Each structure stands twice: as structure tokens, then as C-alpha cells.
mmCIF file of C-alpha atoms in Angstrom:
data_model
loop_
_atom_site.group_PDB
_atom_site.id
_atom_site.type_symbol
_atom_site.label_atom_id
_atom_site.label_comp_id
_atom_site.label_asym_id
_atom_site.label_seq_id
_atom_site.Cartn_x
_atom_site.Cartn_y
_atom_site.Cartn_z
ATOM 1 C CA MET A 1 -5.390 2.215 32.329
ATOM 2 C CA ASN A 2 -1.882 0.890 33.087
ATOM 3 C CA ASN A 3 -3.257 -2.599 33.746
ATOM 4 C CA HIS A 4 -5.161 -2.570 30.465
ATOM 5 C CA PHE A 5 -2.058 -1.393 28.601
ATOM 6 C CA MET A 6 -0.044 -4.258 30.064
ATOM 7 C CA GLU A 7 -2.734 -6.705 28.959
ATOM 8 C CA MET A 8 -2.572 -5.256 25.443
ATOM 9 C CA LEU A 9 1.224 -5.285 25.316
ATOM 10 C CA PRO A 10 1.531 -8.785 23.734
ATOM 11 C CA ALA A 11 -0.931 -7.842 20.952
ATOM 12 C CA LEU A 12 0.842 -4.518 20.370
ATOM 13 C CA SER A 13 4.203 -6.280 20.285
ATOM 14 C CA LEU A 14 2.925 -8.786 17.730
ATOM 15 C CA CYS A 15 1.711 -5.971 15.450
ATOM 16 C CA PHE A 16 5.062 -4.198 15.869
ATOM 17 C CA LEU A 17 6.944 -7.359 14.928
ATOM 18 C CA GLU A 18 4.627 -8.000 11.968
ATOM 19 C CA LEU A 19 5.173 -4.484 10.612
ATOM 20 C CA THR A 20 8.926 -4.785 11.078
ATOM 21 C CA PHE A 21 8.975 -8.180 9.348
ATOM 22 C CA LEU A 22 7.032 -6.863 6.342
ATOM 23 C CA ALA A 23 9.267 -3.801 6.019
ATOM 24 C CA VAL A 24 12.454 -5.868 6.276
ATOM 25 C CA LEU A 25 11.038 -8.391 3.773
ATOM 26 C CA ILE A 26 10.331 -5.665 1.227
ATOM 27 C CA ILE A 27 13.735 -4.078 1.787
ATOM 28 C CA SER A 28 15.508 -7.438 1.481
ATOM 29 C CA MET A 29 13.787 -8.266 -1.800
ATOM 30 C CA HIS A 30 14.545 -4.784 -3.144
ATOM 31 C CA SER A 31 18.214 -5.021 -2.162
ATOM 32 C CA LEU A 32 18.468 -8.363 -4.010
ATOM 33 C CA ARG A 33 16.770 -7.071 -7.171
ATOM 34 C CA LYS A 34 20.048 -7.001 -9.121
ATOM 35 C CA VAL A 35 20.763 -10.610 -8.169
ATOM 36 C CA ILE A 36 17.369 -12.361 -8.461
ATOM 37 C CA GLY A 37 15.568 -9.760 -10.590
ATOM 38 C CA LEU A 38 12.578 -7.513 -9.992
ATOM 39 C CA THR A 39 9.963 -10.235 -10.464
ATOM 40 C CA SER A 40 10.395 -11.583 -6.934
ATOM 41 C CA TYR A 41 10.222 -8.066 -5.517
ATOM 42 C CA TYR A 42 6.992 -7.327 -7.373
ATOM 43 C CA MET A 43 5.541 -10.679 -6.290
ATOM 44 C CA VAL A 44 6.230 -10.022 -2.598
ATOM 45 C CA VAL A 45 4.639 -6.559 -2.641
ATOM 46 C CA SER A 46 1.620 -7.849 -4.600
ATOM 47 C CA PHE A 47 1.233 -10.861 -2.299
ATOM 48 C CA ILE A 48 1.051 -8.562 0.739
ATOM 49 C CA LEU A 49 -1.736 -6.574 -0.935
ATOM 50 C CA VAL A 50 -3.709 -9.731 -1.765
ATOM 51 C CA PHE A 51 -3.169 -11.226 1.693
ATOM 52 C CA ALA A 52 -4.417 -7.959 3.186
ATOM 53 C CA GLN A 53 -7.804 -8.515 1.542
ATOM 54 C CA LEU A 54 -8.224 -11.889 3.255
ATOM 55 C CA ILE A 55 -7.318 -10.395 6.643
ATOM 56 C CA ASN A 56 -9.746 -7.538 6.034
ATOM 57 C CA ALA A 57 -12.577 -9.939 5.201
ATOM 58 C CA ALA A 58 -11.898 -11.676 8.526
ATOM 59 C CA ASP A 59 -12.354 -8.318 10.342
ATOM 60 C CA ILE A 60 -9.203 -8.736 12.432
ATOM 61 C CA SER A 61 -8.672 -5.510 14.379
ATOM 62 C CA LEU A 62 -6.619 -4.289 17.320
ATOM 63 C CA VAL A 63 -8.665 -2.236 19.788
ATOM 64 C CA TYR A 64 -6.967 0.537 21.775
ATOM 65 C CA GLU A 65 -9.629 0.881 24.435
ATOM 66 C CA PHE A 66 -7.498 3.227 26.522
ATOM 67 C CA ILE A 67 -7.522 5.814 23.690
ATOM 68 C CA ASP A 68 -10.762 4.623 22.020
ATOM 69 C CA ILE A 69 -9.227 3.695 18.640
ATOM 70 C CA GLN A 70 -9.735 0.541 16.620
ATOM 71 C CA MET A 71 -6.948 -0.416 14.208
ATOM 72 C CA ASN A 72 -7.887 -2.630 11.287
ATOM 73 C CA ILE A 73 -4.852 -4.861 10.729
ATOM 74 C CA SER A 74 -5.314 -5.001 6.955
ATOM 75 C CA SER A 75 -5.848 -1.363 5.993
ATOM 76 C CA SER A 76 -3.750 0.113 8.806
ATOM 77 C CA LEU A 77 -0.760 -2.199 8.840
ATOM 78 C CA LEU A 78 -0.501 -4.351 5.707
ATOM 79 C CA LEU A 79 -1.545 -1.805 3.081
ATOM 80 C CA THR A 80 0.709 0.884 4.558
ATOM 81 C CA THR A 81 3.771 -1.127 3.568
ATOM 82 C CA PHE A 82 2.927 -0.475 -0.101
ATOM 83 C CA MET A 83 3.729 3.202 0.444
ATOM 84 C CA ALA A 84 7.132 2.180 1.795
ATOM 85 C CA SER A 85 7.890 0.006 -1.235
ATOM 86 C CA LEU A 86 6.707 2.725 -3.631
ATOM 87 C CA LEU A 87 8.883 5.402 -2.023
ATOM 88 C CA ILE A 88 11.944 3.141 -1.879
ATOM 89 C CA THR A 89 11.524 2.246 -5.551
ATOM 90 C CA TYR A 90 11.026 5.871 -6.598
ATOM 91 C CA THR A 91 14.004 7.280 -4.695
ATOM 92 C CA LEU A 92 16.529 4.547 -5.532
ATOM 93 C CA ASP A 93 15.354 3.312 -8.950
ATOM 94 C CA GLY A 94 13.561 6.286 -10.477
ATOM 95 C CA PRO A 95 10.035 7.236 -11.638
ATOM 96 C CA ILE A 96 9.720 4.536 -14.309
ATOM 97 C CA ALA A 97 10.486 1.772 -11.807
ATOM 98 C CA ALA A 98 7.875 3.216 -9.445
ATOM 99 C CA GLN A 99 5.306 3.140 -12.235
ATOM 100 C CA ARG A 100 6.143 -0.467 -13.073
ATOM 101 C CA LEU A 101 5.761 -1.506 -9.432
ATOM 102 C CA THR A 102 2.354 0.168 -9.283
ATOM 103 C CA VAL A 103 1.245 -1.414 -12.560
ATOM 104 C CA ALA A 104 2.278 -4.855 -11.273
ATOM 105 C CA CYS A 105 0.295 -4.352 -8.054
ATOM 106 C CA VAL A 106 -2.740 -3.042 -9.957
ATOM 107 C CA VAL A 107 -2.703 -6.024 -12.342
ATOM 108 C CA VAL A 108 -2.430 -8.552 -9.493
ATOM 109 C CA SER A 109 -5.072 -6.826 -7.351
ATOM 110 C CA GLY A 110 -7.353 -6.359 -10.363
ATOM 111 C CA SER A 111 -7.058 -10.037 -11.295
ATOM 112 C CA PHE A 112 -7.807 -11.001 -7.695
ATOM 113 C CA PHE A 113 -10.841 -8.697 -7.763
ATOM 114 C CA LEU A 114 -12.140 -10.351 -10.948
ATOM 115 C CA LEU A 115 -11.657 -13.922 -9.682
ATOM 116 C CA ASN A 116 -13.239 -13.011 -6.355
ATOM 117 C CA THR A 117 -16.279 -11.544 -8.128
ATOM 118 C CA ILE A 118 -16.657 -14.708 -10.209
ATOM 119 C CA SER A 119 -16.395 -16.873 -7.090
ATOM 120 C CA GLN A 120 -18.999 -14.730 -5.329
ATOM 121 C CA THR A 121 -21.366 -15.201 -8.278
ATOM 122 C CA GLN A 122 -20.818 -18.966 -8.206
ATOM 123 C CA THR A 123 -22.143 -19.135 -4.635
ATOM 124 C CA GLN A 124 -25.550 -17.862 -5.853
ATOM 125 C CA TRP A 125 -26.089 -19.134 -9.398
ATOM 126 C CA TYR A 126 -28.107 -22.222 -10.137
ATOM 127 C CA GLY A 127 -25.954 -25.107 -11.333
ATOM 128 C CA PHE A 128 -23.085 -24.590 -8.872
ATOM 129 C CA MET A 129 -23.096 -26.812 -5.803
ATOM 130 C CA VAL A 130 -22.394 -24.966 -2.531
ATOM 131 C CA ASP A 131 -23.142 -26.106 1.009
ATOM 132 C CA SER A 132 -26.461 -24.389 1.781
ATOM 133 C CA GLU A 133 -25.387 -23.682 5.355
ATOM 134 C CA LYS A 134 -22.240 -21.914 4.161
ATOM 135 C CA ARG A 135 -23.699 -20.220 1.075
ATOM 136 C CA GLN A 136 -24.533 -16.895 2.777
ATOM 137 C CA PHE A 137 -21.286 -16.879 4.710
ATOM 138 C CA PHE A 138 -19.176 -17.250 1.574
ATOM 139 C CA PHE A 139 -21.262 -14.662 -0.293
ATOM 140 C CA GLU A 140 -20.687 -12.071 2.438
ATOM 141 C CA PHE A 141 -17.024 -13.063 2.738
ATOM 142 C CA PHE A 142 -16.417 -12.569 -0.992
ATOM 143 C CA GLU A 143 -18.408 -9.319 -0.900
ATOM 144 C CA LYS A 144 -16.100 -7.875 1.756
ATOM 145 C CA ILE A 145 -13.080 -8.875 -0.293
ATOM 146 C CA ARG A 146 -14.580 -7.351 -3.458
ATOM 147 C CA ILE A 147 -15.276 -3.975 -1.845
ATOM 148 C CA ASN A 148 -11.941 -3.721 -0.070
ATOM 149 C CA THR A 149 -9.972 -4.830 -3.135
ATOM 150 C CA ALA A 150 -11.627 -2.031 -5.109
ATOM 151 C CA ALA A 151 -10.725 0.382 -2.298
ATOM 152 C CA THR A 152 -7.137 -0.872 -2.366
ATOM 153 C CA LEU A 153 -6.895 -0.280 -6.123
ATOM 154 C CA GLY A 154 -8.041 3.302 -5.616
ATOM 155 C CA ALA A 155 -5.545 3.811 -2.791
ATOM 156 C CA ILE A 156 -2.681 2.394 -4.898
ATOM 157 C CA VAL A 157 -3.357 4.860 -7.714
ATOM 158 C CA ALA A 158 -3.640 7.730 -5.197
ATOM 159 C CA ASP A 159 -0.274 6.766 -3.681
ATOM 160 C CA LEU A 160 1.378 6.727 -7.111
ATOM 161 C CA LEU A 161 0.115 10.214 -7.990
ATOM 162 C CA VAL A 162 0.747 11.866 -4.617
ATOM 163 C CA LEU A 163 3.590 10.226 -2.663
ATOM 164 C CA PRO A 164 6.577 10.791 -5.028
ATOM 165 C CA VAL A 165 5.529 14.383 -5.713
ATOM 166 C CA VAL A 166 5.091 15.301 -2.038
ATOM 167 C CA PHE A 167 8.340 13.581 -1.044
ATOM 168 C CA GLN A 168 10.319 15.364 -3.744
ATOM 169 C CA ILE A 169 8.888 18.760 -2.781
ATOM 170 C CA PHE A 170 10.101 18.405 0.808
ATOM 171 C CA LYS A 171 13.428 16.866 -0.223
ATOM 172 C CA ASN A 172 14.114 19.755 -2.611
ATOM 173 C CA ARG A 173 13.486 22.165 0.267
ATOM 174 C CA ASN A 174 16.419 20.558 2.096
ATOM 175 C CA PHE A 175 14.378 18.723 4.706
ATOM 176 C CA GLY A 176 16.231 15.786 6.225
ATOM 177 C CA THR A 177 15.594 12.354 4.756
ATOM 178 C CA TYR A 178 13.596 11.150 7.756
ATOM 179 C CA PHE A 179 11.419 14.262 7.911
ATOM 180 C CA SER A 180 10.833 14.112 4.161
ATOM 181 C CA VAL A 181 9.780 10.467 4.447
ATOM 182 C CA VAL A 182 7.498 10.806 7.462
ATOM 183 C CA ILE A 183 5.852 14.049 6.308
ATOM 184 C CA SER A 184 5.266 12.723 2.789
ATOM 185 C CA PHE A 185 3.771 9.524 4.258
ATOM 186 C CA LEU A 186 1.448 11.465 6.543
ATOM 187 C CA LEU A 187 0.294 13.905 3.866
ATOM 188 C CA THR A 188 -0.160 11.159 1.288
ATOM 189 C CA GLN A 189 -2.163 9.252 3.854
ATOM 190 C CA VAL A 190 -4.745 12.060 3.910
ATOM 191 C CA VAL A 191 -5.575 11.377 0.249
ATOM 192 C CA ASP A 192 -4.964 7.631 0.495
ATOM 193 C CA THR A 193 -7.251 7.210 3.517
ATOM 194 C CA TYR A 194 -9.996 9.352 2.006
ATOM 195 C CA VAL A 195 -9.991 7.381 -1.260
ATOM 196 C CA TYR A 196 -9.913 4.033 0.549
ATOM 197 C CA SER A 197 -12.683 5.031 2.970
ATOM 198 C CA LEU A 198 -14.785 6.602 0.214
ATOM 199 C CA ILE A 199 -14.854 3.328 -1.721
ATOM 200 C CA SER A 200 -15.099 0.888 1.198
ATOM 201 C CA ASN A 201 -17.419 2.877 3.523
ATOM 202 C CA TYR A 202 -19.308 5.180 1.173
ATOM 203 C CA HIS A 203 -22.655 3.808 2.371
ATOM 204 C CA SER A 204 -21.807 3.937 6.082
ATOM 205 C CA ASP A 205 -23.329 6.487 8.460
ATOM 206 C CA GLN A 206 -19.986 6.478 10.315
ATOM 207 C CA PHE A 207 -17.877 7.320 7.257
ATOM 208 C CA TRP A 208 -15.967 10.218 8.830
ATOM 209 C CA LEU A 209 -15.512 8.393 12.145
ATOM 210 C CA LYS A 210 -14.064 5.310 10.460
ATOM 211 C CA MET A 211 -11.860 7.457 8.232
ATOM 212 C CA ASN A 212 -10.526 9.374 11.245
ATOM 213 C CA GLN A 213 -9.790 6.143 13.137
ATOM 214 C CA LEU A 214 -7.998 4.714 10.109
ATOM 215 C CA PHE A 215 -5.899 7.867 9.736
ATOM 216 C CA VAL A 216 -4.906 8.025 13.426
ATOM 217 C CA SER A 217 -4.071 4.324 13.698
ATOM 218 C CA ARG A 218 -1.926 4.471 10.552
ATOM 219 C CA ALA A 219 -0.125 7.572 11.834
ATOM 220 C CA PHE A 220 1.445 5.555 14.661
ATOM 221 C CA ILE A 221 2.531 2.895 12.190
ATOM 222 C CA ILE A 222 4.018 5.436 9.782
ATOM 223 C CA ILE A 223 6.357 6.866 12.426
ATOM 224 C CA TRP A 224 8.140 3.510 12.866
ATOM 225 C CA LEU A 225 7.906 2.569 9.194
ATOM 226 C CA SER A 226 9.588 5.866 8.282
ATOM 227 C CA VAL A 227 12.522 4.995 10.545
ATOM 228 C CA ILE A 228 13.084 1.693 8.721
ATOM 229 C CA VAL A 229 12.747 3.282 5.270
ATOM 230 C CA THR A 230 15.124 6.103 6.189
ATOM 231 C CA ILE A 231 17.773 3.676 7.458
ATOM 232 C CA TYR A 232 17.608 1.753 4.186
ATOM 233 C CA LEU A 233 17.828 4.914 2.094
ATOM 234 C CA ARG A 234 20.826 6.136 4.066
ATOM 235 C CA LEU A 235 22.555 2.744 3.767
ATOM 236 C CA ASN A 236 22.167 3.151 0.010
ATOM 237 C CA GLU A 237 23.753 6.592 0.359
ATOM 238 C CA TYR A 238 20.598 8.389 -0.703
ATOM 239 C CA GLY A 239 20.983 12.079 0.106
ATOM 240 C CA LYS A 240 24.781 11.990 -0.154
ATOM 241 C CA LYS A 241 25.064 12.016 -3.930
ATOM 242 C CA GLY A 242 25.193 15.148 -5.977
ATOM 243 C CA GLY A 243 22.522 16.041 -8.467
ATOM 244 C CA GLU A 244 19.722 14.196 -6.671
ATOM 245 C CA GLU A 245 17.277 17.118 -6.869
ATOM 246 C CA ARG A 246 14.356 16.466 -9.182
ATOM 247 C CA ASN A 247 11.435 18.515 -10.339
ATOM 248 C CA PRO A 248 8.363 17.039 -8.563
ATOM 249 C CA MET A 249 6.159 17.740 -11.574
ATOM 250 C CA ASP A 250 8.467 15.693 -13.803
ATOM 251 C CA PHE A 251 7.075 12.574 -12.147
ATOM 252 C CA LEU A 252 3.482 13.409 -13.077
ATOM 253 C CA ARG A 253 4.561 14.244 -16.620
ATOM 254 C CA ALA A 254 6.388 10.920 -16.759
ATOM 255 C CA VAL A 255 3.251 9.080 -15.641
ATOM 256 C CA VAL A 256 1.301 10.629 -18.523
ATOM 257 C CA SER A 257 3.974 10.307 -21.204
ATOM 258 C CA THR A 258 5.660 6.994 -20.377
ATOM 259 C CA TYR A 259 3.269 4.872 -22.412
ATOM 260 C CA SER A 260 2.427 7.441 -25.070
ATOM 261 C CA TYR A 261 2.846 6.433 -28.709
ATOM 262 C CA GLY A 262 5.725 8.817 -29.341
ATOM 263 C CA ASN A 263 7.603 7.730 -26.254
ATOM 264 C CA LEU A 264 7.242 4.051 -27.152
ATOM 265 C CA ILE A 265 8.643 4.716 -30.649
ATOM 266 C CA SER A 266 11.581 6.602 -29.128
ATOM 267 C CA GLN A 267 12.253 3.747 -26.697
ATOM 268 C CA HIS A 268 12.153 1.149 -29.481
ATOM 269 C CA SER A 269 14.560 3.273 -31.529
ATOM 270 C CA ARG A 270 17.044 3.413 -28.650
ATOM 271 C CA ASP A 271 16.746 -0.353 -28.167
ATOM 272 C CA TRP A 272 17.512 -1.013 -31.842
ATOM 273 C CA GLU A 273 20.461 1.405 -31.783
ATOM 274 C CA GLY A 274 21.841 -0.477 -28.793
ATOM 275 C CA ARG A 275 21.521 -3.777 -30.647
#
């Protein structure tokens, strides 16, 4: 077992470095949002989600044979960073900013889903020229992307509805920042993983096995990711300011009412008063 672990150490180290790089990239873009704007921040988070679909279609996985767990690089590592960006945005910028981040990611992922579906159709329809030897390969490749992009969209919406609420509940109960982050990540992952697995593996006989493996593999990642997120929150003095307690249900009410007709009129009125 020790020999096998040593053989796996380079692959494990590469995954660790990749996760750290993605987390630092997201944090760096968020910290520069007041200098270069939010567009670049949204683009980076959305790009990671789109890139994750390509990695997923390639079926790149890390196999822990010594504990019999297979970690899909895309769903376990890349998609988990979205939860980090969502929580950072919610805690430091507020509920509306978290909604805007989610909307940006949904629009980008949805557009990618649509273009992928069109490209998949073009590999089969008469009138489009495709190498006959590669036709089936590209069809299956686009099909994997289509299914997993749909699963990602479901997971993104689940994260938006669950993560801020769970985090705020534990933070209001005076849990430490790190424990609030890691517990909210783990509990959100229960819903997130179920939604993702339900859409991507609904037809599989090994649905529960694959879901369990995805949950366990992401749990290891979340522990380290929570450390990075907590450090960033503390550097921004989150938890030291007075009046930070929020009602967790206010976030869900904000999700429903933000784009309501009455709220839009009120927002436009405030804008005109400011002008």
C-alpha cells in the first residue's frame, strides 16, 4: 500500500496544485474586482465551468486504488471551485452579487449547452461534411458534454439556493469562520452531488455508487478549499465587523423578489433620484 501511495504521489500533488491554482485565481480576480471590474471575475468562474465539461468528456479521473475511490477531475475538482466563488461573493459582496454571479454562470453554461447540442446535431444531419471515421466519436463526445453541462446547470442552481442559507445558519450560531465554511460546503454538497448525479447518471445501474464516490472524493477537496476560502475571508476582516448577522431566509426571499416588477420599479426610482 505504501509503495502504491508513493507511485500516486505525483498525480495527487498535481491535483493539489491545480486546486490551489484555481482557488487562488478566483480569489485574485475577486480581490481586483474594484480595479478591473466584475466582468473579468465572472469570465474566469464561467470559463472554469466550461473547461470542466471538456475534461469530463475526456473521462480524466484519478484512481485511489488503496481506498477504492475514483475521483473525476471535472466534477470533483473543477466544479467544486464554483462553490468557493459563490460563498466568497455572498459573504463579502452580498446576496445580489451572488445572484448575479450565478446568473452569469448559468447564461454561459446554457449557451455552451446550446452550441454543443447544435454541433452534435451537425455530426449526424445530411448536408454537413464530417469525417466518417470520426463521426461516431464526435457524436459521443458532444453527448457527454451535453449531459454533464445540464448536470452542471442543475448543480449551480442547487448551490445558489442552499449554500448561502446553510452558511448563514451556522455563522449566526457563532461557529468559527472555518467551521461554518467547511460544514456549509459539505452539507451543500449532499444536495449538489445528488442533483448532479441524478441528471448525469439517472440511467445508470450504479447511480448510488457513483454518487457516493463523487461525494467522498469531493469531501477531501473541500477540506483544503475551505482553508483557502477562510484565509481570504479573514484577510478581508470578515467576522470582525459588527452587524454581520443576517437572516438566512432573507437570501431566499431576495432570490424571489430581486427581479420582480415592483422591485425593478423601486430600483429605477432610486437610480433616477440619484441622477
